[in-house]
Coordinates of C-alpha atoms and ligand atoms in Angstrom, one line a residue:
M1 CA 0.0 0.0 0.0
D2 CA 1.4 3.3 -1.0
I3 CA 0.5 5.8 1.7
R4 CA 0.2 9.5 0.7
Y5 CA 1.5 11.8 3.4
Q6 CA -0.1 15.3 3.9
L7 CA 1.5 16.2 7.2
K8 CA 1.0 19.3 9.4
P9 CA 3.7 21.9 8.9
R10 CA 6.6 20.9 11.1
A11 CA 6.2 23.8 13.5
A12 CA 2.6 22.9 14.2
R13 CA 3.4 19.3 15.2
R14 CA 4.5 18.0 18.6
Q15 CA 8.2 18.9 18.9
K16 CA 9.2 17.0 22.0
P17 CA 8.4 13.7 23.6
F18 CA 5.1 13.7 25.4
L19 CA 5.8 13.9 29.1
P20 CA 2.5 14.2 30.8
D21 CA 1.9 15.8 34.2
G22 CA -0.3 13.7 36.4
P23 CA -2.6 10.9 35.4
L24 CA -3.8 10.7 31.8
P25 CA -7.5 10.3 31.0
F26 CA -8.6 7.5 28.8
G27 CA -9.5 8.3 25.2
Q28 CA -9.7 12.1 25.5
L29 CA -6.4 13.3 23.9
R30 CA -5.6 13.0 20.2
T31 CA -2.3 13.1 18.3
D32 CA -1.5 15.3 15.3
H33 CA -2.5 13.0 12.5
M34 CA -4.9 10.3 11.4
F35 CA -5.0 7.7 8.7
L36 CA -7.8 7.6 6.1
M37 CA -8.7 5.4 3.2
D38 CA -12.0 5.3 1.2
Y39 CA -13.9 2.5 -0.4
V40 CA -15.4 3.6 -3.7
D41 CA -16.6 1.5 -6.7
G42 CA -15.6 -1.7 -5.0
R43 CA -12.0 -0.7 -4.2
W44 CA -10.1 0.7 -1.2
I45 CA -8.4 3.9 -2.5
D46 CA -6.3 6.8 -1.5
P47 CA -4.6 5.6 1.7
R48 CA -3.3 8.8 3.4
I49 CA -2.0 10.3 6.6
V50 CA -3.4 13.7 7.2
P51 CA -3.8 16.2 10.1
Y52 CA -6.4 14.9 12.7
G53 CA -9.6 16.9 12.3
P54 CA -13.3 16.8 11.4
L55 CA -14.5 14.7 8.6
A56 CA -16.9 15.9 5.9
L57 CA -19.9 13.6 6.0
A58 CA -23.3 13.7 4.3
P59 CA -26.1 14.0 6.9
G60 CA -27.7 11.0 5.2
A61 CA -24.6 8.8 5.6
V62 CA -25.7 5.2 6.3
A63 CA -23.5 4.9 9.5
L64 CA -25.3 7.9 11.1
H65 CA -28.7 6.3 10.8
Y66 CA -28.3 2.6 10.8
A67 CA -25.0 2.2 12.6
Q68 CA -23.2 0.4 9.9
E69 CA -19.9 0.8 11.7
I70 CA -17.1 -1.4 13.1
F71 CA -14.2 -0.5 15.2
E72 CA -11.1 -1.9 17.0
G73 CA -9.1 -1.0 20.1
A74 CA -5.4 -1.7 20.4
K75 CA -2.5 -0.2 22.2
A76 CA 1.1 0.7 21.5
F77 CA 3.8 1.1 24.2
L78 CA 7.0 3.2 24.4
H79 CA 9.8 0.8 25.5
E80 CA 12.9 1.8 27.4
D81 CA 14.9 1.7 24.2
G82 CA 12.8 4.6 22.8
E83 CA 11.0 2.4 20.3
I84 CA 7.2 2.1 20.1
H85 CA 5.7 -1.4 19.9
A86 CA 2.1 -2.2 19.1
F87 CA 0.5 -5.2 20.8
R88 CA -1.0 -7.9 18.5
I89 CA -2.5 -5.6 15.9
D90 CA -2.6 -8.4 13.4
K91 CA -5.3 -9.9 15.7
N92 CA -7.2 -6.6 15.7
A93 CA -7.0 -6.5 11.9
A94 CA -8.4 -10.0 11.6
R95 CA -11.2 -9.2 14.0
L96 CA -12.1 -5.9 12.2
N97 CA -12.7 -8.0 9.1
R98 CA -14.7 -10.6 11.0
S99 CA -16.9 -7.8 12.4
G100 CA -17.1 -6.3 8.9
A101 CA -18.3 -9.7 7.6
G102 CA -21.1 -9.5 10.2
V103 CA -22.4 -6.1 9.1
L104 CA -21.5 -6.4 5.4
I105 CA -18.6 -4.0 5.4
P106 CA -16.0 -5.0 2.8
P107 CA -12.7 -6.4 4.2
I108 CA -9.4 -4.5 4.3
P109 CA -6.3 -6.6 3.8
E110 CA -4.8 -7.3 7.2
D111 CA -1.3 -6.2 6.1
D112 CA -2.7 -2.9 5.0
Q113 CA -4.4 -2.3 8.3
V114 CA -1.1 -3.2 10.1
Q115 CA 0.9 -0.9 7.8
A116 CA -1.6 2.0 8.4
I117 CA -1.3 1.7 12.2
L118 CA 2.5 1.4 12.2
S119 CA 2.9 4.3 9.8
L120 CA 0.7 6.5 11.9
L121 CA 2.5 5.5 15.1
D122 CA 5.8 6.4 13.4
V123 CA 4.6 9.9 12.3
D124 CA 3.1 10.7 15.7
R125 CA 5.7 8.9 17.8
L126 CA 6.5 11.9 20.0
W127 CA 3.0 11.5 21.4
A128 CA 3.7 8.2 23.1
P129 CA 3.4 8.8 26.8
H130 CA 6.3 7.8 29.1
Q131 CA 4.1 7.4 32.2
E132 CA 3.7 4.2 34.1
G133 CA 0.4 2.6 33.0
A134 CA -0.1 4.9 30.0
S135 CA 0.0 4.0 26.3
L136 CA -1.0 5.2 22.8
Y137 CA -4.5 3.8 22.4
I138 CA -5.2 2.9 18.7
R139 CA -8.7 3.3 17.3
P140 CA -9.2 1.9 13.8
F141 CA -12.8 2.0 12.5
V142 CA -14.9 1.8 9.3
F143 CA -18.2 3.3 8.6
G144 CA -20.7 3.6 5.7
T145 CA -20.7 7.0 4.1
Q146 CA -23.3 6.6 1.3
D147 CA -25.9 9.3 1.4
S148 CA -28.9 7.0 1.4
L149 CA -31.9 6.2 3.7
G150 CA -32.7 2.7 2.5
V151 CA -31.8 0.1 5.1
K152 CA -29.1 -1.4 2.9
P153 CA -25.4 -1.8 3.1
S154 CA -23.6 1.4 2.1
S155 CA -21.9 1.5 -1.3
R156 CA -19.1 3.7 0.2
Y157 CA -17.0 3.5 3.3
T158 CA -14.2 5.3 5.1
F159 CA -11.5 3.5 7.1
C160 CA -9.9 5.8 9.7
V161 CA -7.3 5.2 12.4
F162 CA -6.5 7.7 15.1
L163 CA -4.4 7.6 18.3
S164 CA -5.1 8.7 21.8
P165 CA -2.4 9.0 24.5
S166 CA -4.3 7.4 27.3
G167 CA -4.1 6.3 30.9
P168 CA -6.1 3.5 32.5
Y169 CA -9.8 3.0 31.5
Y170 CA -10.9 3.0 35.1
P171 CA -9.7 6.2 36.7
A172 CA -8.3 4.4 39.7
G173 CA -6.2 2.2 37.4
F174 CA -5.1 -1.3 38.6
R175 CA -5.0 -0.2 42.2
E176 CA -8.8 -0.2 42.9
P177 CA -10.9 -3.2 42.1
V178 CA -14.1 -2.4 40.2
K179 CA -17.7 -3.2 41.1
L180 CA -20.1 -4.9 38.6
L181 CA -23.9 -4.8 38.6
V182 CA -25.5 -8.3 38.1
T183 CA -29.0 -7.8 36.7
R184 CA -31.5 -9.5 34.5
R185 CA -32.9 -6.2 33.4
F186 CA -30.5 -5.7 30.5
H187 CA -28.9 -8.0 27.9
R188 CA -26.1 -7.0 25.7
A189 CA -26.5 -9.5 22.8
A190 CA -28.9 -12.2 21.5
P191 CA -28.1 -15.4 19.6
G192 CA -28.2 -14.6 15.9
G193 CA -27.3 -10.9 16.6
T194 CA -24.1 -8.9 16.6
G195 CA -22.7 -9.6 20.0
A196 CA -19.5 -11.2 18.7
F197 CA -18.8 -8.3 16.4
K198 CA -17.2 -5.0 17.5
T199 CA -19.9 -2.8 16.0
G200 CA -21.0 0.6 17.4
G201 CA -24.7 -0.5 17.8
N202 CA -23.7 -2.9 20.5
Y203 CA -22.3 -0.1 22.6
A204 CA -25.3 2.2 22.0
A205 CA -27.4 -0.7 23.2
S206 CA -25.3 -1.0 26.4
L207 CA -25.4 2.7 27.4
M208 CA -28.6 2.5 29.5
A209 CA -27.2 -0.6 31.3
G210 CA -24.0 1.3 32.0
H211 CA -26.0 4.3 33.3
V212 CA -28.0 2.0 35.7
A213 CA -24.7 0.4 36.7
H214 CA -23.3 3.8 37.7
E215 CA -26.5 4.5 39.7
H216 CA -25.6 1.4 41.7
G217 CA -22.0 2.6 42.2
A218 CA -20.8 0.0 39.7
S219 CA -18.6 0.5 36.7
Q220 CA -20.4 -1.8 34.3
V221 CA -23.1 -4.5 34.0
L222 CA -22.0 -8.1 34.1
F223 CA -24.3 -9.3 31.3
L224 CA -25.9 -12.7 31.3
D225 CA -27.1 -14.6 28.3
V226 CA -30.8 -14.1 27.3
T227 CA -31.9 -17.0 29.4
D228 CA -30.3 -15.5 32.4
T229 CA -28.4 -18.7 33.0
Y230 CA -24.8 -18.0 32.1
I231 CA -22.3 -15.2 32.6
E232 CA -21.4 -13.6 29.3
E233 CA -19.2 -10.5 29.7
A234 CA -19.1 -6.9 30.8
G235 CA -19.8 -3.9 28.6
A236 CA -16.1 -3.3 27.7
M237 CA -14.3 -6.4 28.9
N238 CA -14.5 -10.2 29.1
H239 CA -15.1 -11.7 32.6
F240 CA -12.9 -14.1 34.5
H241 CA -12.6 -15.7 37.9
V242 CA -10.1 -17.7 39.8
T243 CA -11.0 -20.7 42.0
R244 CA -9.5 -21.6 45.3
A245 CA -8.0 -24.6 43.5
G246 CA -6.0 -22.0 41.5
E247 CA -7.6 -22.2 38.1
L248 CA -8.6 -19.2 36.0
L249 CA -11.8 -19.5 34.0
I250 CA -13.0 -17.3 31.2
P251 CA -16.5 -17.9 29.8
T252 CA -16.5 -19.9 26.5
F253 CA -16.6 -17.6 23.5
T254 CA -20.1 -17.8 21.9
E255 CA -21.9 -15.7 19.3
T256 CA -22.9 -13.3 22.0
I257 CA -19.5 -12.7 23.5
L258 CA -16.7 -10.6 21.9
R259 CA -13.6 -12.7 21.4
S260 CA -11.2 -10.6 23.5
I261 CA -7.6 -10.5 22.3
T262 CA -6.5 -10.0 25.9
S263 CA -8.4 -13.2 26.9
E264 CA -6.9 -15.0 24.0
S265 CA -3.5 -13.9 25.0
V266 CA -4.0 -15.0 28.6
L267 CA -5.2 -18.4 27.3
E268 CA -2.2 -18.7 25.0
L269 CA 0.3 -17.7 27.8
G270 CA -1.3 -20.3 30.1
E271 CA 0.2 -21.8 33.2
R272 CA 3.8 -21.8 32.0
H273 CA 3.9 -18.0 31.8
L274 CA 1.2 -17.1 34.3
G275 CA 1.6 -19.6 37.1
V276 CA -2.1 -20.3 37.0
R277 CA -4.0 -22.8 34.9
V278 CA -6.3 -21.1 32.4
R279 CA -9.3 -22.6 30.6
Q280 CA -12.7 -21.7 29.2
D281 CA -16.1 -23.0 30.2
R282 CA -19.8 -22.0 30.3
I283 CA -20.2 -20.3 33.7
P284 CA -23.7 -20.7 35.3
V285 CA -24.4 -17.5 37.2
E286 CA -26.1 -18.9 40.3
Q287 CA -23.3 -21.5 40.9
F288 CA -20.8 -18.7 40.4
L289 CA -22.4 -16.5 43.0
D290 CA -22.7 -19.4 45.4
D291 CA -19.0 -20.1 44.9
V292 CA -18.1 -16.5 45.6
R293 CA -20.3 -16.6 48.8
S294 CA -18.7 -19.9 50.0
G295 CA -15.1 -18.7 49.1
A296 CA -14.6 -21.4 46.5
I297 CA -14.1 -18.6 44.1
T298 CA -11.4 -16.3 45.4
E299 CA -10.8 -13.7 42.7
A300 CA -12.7 -12.2 39.7
G301 CA -12.0 -9.6 37.1
G302 CA -12.1 -8.5 33.5
F303 CA -9.8 -8.6 30.5
G304 CA -9.7 -6.0 27.7
T305 CA -7.4 -3.7 25.8
A306 CA -8.7 -0.6 27.6
A307 CA -9.4 -2.5 30.9
V308 CA -6.2 -4.5 30.7
V309 CA -6.6 -6.8 33.8
S310 CA -9.1 -5.3 36.2
A311 CA -10.0 -6.9 39.4
V312 CA -13.6 -7.1 40.5
G313 CA -13.9 -6.4 44.2
S314 CA -17.6 -7.0 44.5
Y315 CA -20.9 -7.5 42.7
V316 CA -24.0 -5.4 43.4
F317 CA -27.6 -6.5 42.6
D318 CA -30.8 -4.7 41.7
D319 CA -31.9 -4.6 45.4
A320 CA -28.5 -2.8 46.2
T321 CA -27.2 -5.8 48.2
E322 CA -23.5 -6.5 47.6
L323 CA -21.3 -9.6 47.4
R324 CA -17.6 -9.2 48.0
V325 CA -15.1 -11.4 46.1
G326 CA -12.5 -12.8 48.5
D327 CA -11.3 -10.0 50.7
G328 CA -12.4 -7.4 48.1
H329 CA -8.8 -6.6 47.2
I330 CA -6.7 -7.5 44.2
G331 CA -5.8 -11.2 44.5
P332 CA -2.4 -12.8 43.9
H333 CA -3.4 -14.5 40.6
T334 CA -4.9 -11.4 39.2
R335 CA -1.8 -9.5 40.0
K336 CA 0.4 -12.2 38.4
V337 CA -1.6 -12.1 35.2
Y338 CA -1.5 -8.3 35.2
E339 CA 2.2 -8.2 35.6
A340 CA 2.9 -10.9 33.0
L341 CA 0.7 -9.2 30.4
T342 CA 1.9 -5.7 31.0
G343 CA 5.5 -6.8 31.3
I344 CA 5.3 -8.3 27.8
Q345 CA 3.5 -5.3 26.4
R346 CA 6.1 -2.9 27.9
G347 CA 9.1 -4.9 26.9
K348 CA 10.0 -5.9 30.4
R349 CA 9.4 -9.6 29.8
P350 CA 10.1 -11.5 26.6
A351 CA 7.2 -11.5 24.2
P352 CA 6.0 -14.6 22.4
E353 CA 7.1 -14.5 18.7
G354 CA 5.0 -12.1 16.6
W355 CA 3.2 -10.4 19.5
L356 CA 4.9 -7.0 19.2
F357 CA 5.0 -4.8 16.1
L358 CA 7.7 -2.2 15.8
A359 CA 6.5 1.3 14.7
K360 CA 9.0 1.7 11.9
R361 CA 11.3 4.6 12.1
V362 CA 11.4 6.3 8.7
E363 CA 13.4 9.5 8.2
S364 CA 10.8 12.2 7.9
T365 CA 12.7 13.8 5.0
A366 CA 12.2 10.7 3.0
R367 CA 8.4 11.1 3.1
P368 CA 6.6 12.7 0.2
G369 CA 4.5 15.7 1.1
E370 CA 6.7 17.1 3.9
Ligands
PLP401 N1 -15.8 -7.3 25.4 C1 -16.2 -6.2 24.9 C2 -17.7 -6.0 24.7 C3 -15.3 -5.2 24.5 O1 -15.7 -4.0 24.0 C4 -13.9 -5.4 24.6 C5 -13.0 -4.4 24.2 O2 -12.4 -4.4 23.2 C6 -13.5 -6.6 25.2 C7 -14.4 -7.6 25.5 C8 -12.1 -6.9 25.3 O3 -11.5 -7.2 24.0 P1 -10.0 -7.0 23.8 O4 -9.2 -7.7 24.8 O5 -9.7 -7.5 22.4 O6 -9.8 -5.5 23.8
COI402 C1 -11.1 -1.7 24.1 O1 -10.8 -2.3 25.2 O2 -10.2 -1.4 23.3 C2 -12.5 -1.3 23.8 O3 -12.7 -1.1 22.7 C3 -13.4 -1.1 24.9 C4 -14.1 0.1 24.9 C5 -13.3 1.4 25.2 C6 -15.3 0.2 24.2

């Protein structure tokens, strides 16, 4: 893919490494540039890196009305050697195309997605935060731009990638366990629906649940399947728990659960790297809650790119009663998994082959359009 560069004038760009003062918010800041590419007449055309800014969009664009949109979330980390490494973005590229297949958005070659991300990271490398726990959050997304009100797939699309220097998703970071609301009032996904795809409509559908969770002092809802029998996942992370016998369980991926790349990584790392056995199973909610009550389950939490590894300290119910997990603090297995995963991401522990992608350093004078 031949990327066209239309960069900001040098003086208007970040000049020095980004050294933030105090904790960084999640997802609020932007870097200088974004990547764009359009789908017109059956082809992806004009890949380009341009200044970050508003997009021109017809008010009748399909994505604005019928949510024909897919997105990804990935992270890149500044290592001690000054290089920036993106974590498993080939997996994000493959998942973007799987989500696309689910809502009839045409695929983008995975290599082109990876190149788009690495090139953008290279251009905006001075935005990578140095802070402990911070990273460059990567948001690739595709949306239908055809100006048409028929409920039909758009004939045109835009693929965009932008970057956000970000701190932890939950403001207290890894230090504070989160609370989840267990309720039968809301469901995130139904069989035959779009739950396994990362499409904007799923997140619009979860906003009210999130609002009610906040009213209960919880961060998110722990969604159950539509029969209210099994644990599925939270609004922005997969769920896990650890048994007293020292086994970590993640609900089996189904068509109503997003296949988390963080969960997949934990499953791949397994006991050898994590010191805890990891497997997937269907998790009946009532048995789960009984086991938390009896102490047979000692730790619980969530996995996600934004959430990383977040401990769950307690569950709250519709009637405002609460159930603490273990002693309510971060448990030893959760801590070990957090340290192993973030150690790999930050270059402090050896990464399995192919997990880290180097943002390629290209001399800026060699780029056209400077
Ligand atoms: N589940 C949902 C609904 C999500 O939005 C996310 C976030 O991407 C995850 C799980 C975690 O997935 P990943 O680890 O690939 O970020
Ligand atoms: C992520 O973890 O990257 C996500 O996309 C979750 C969220 C911010 C919606």
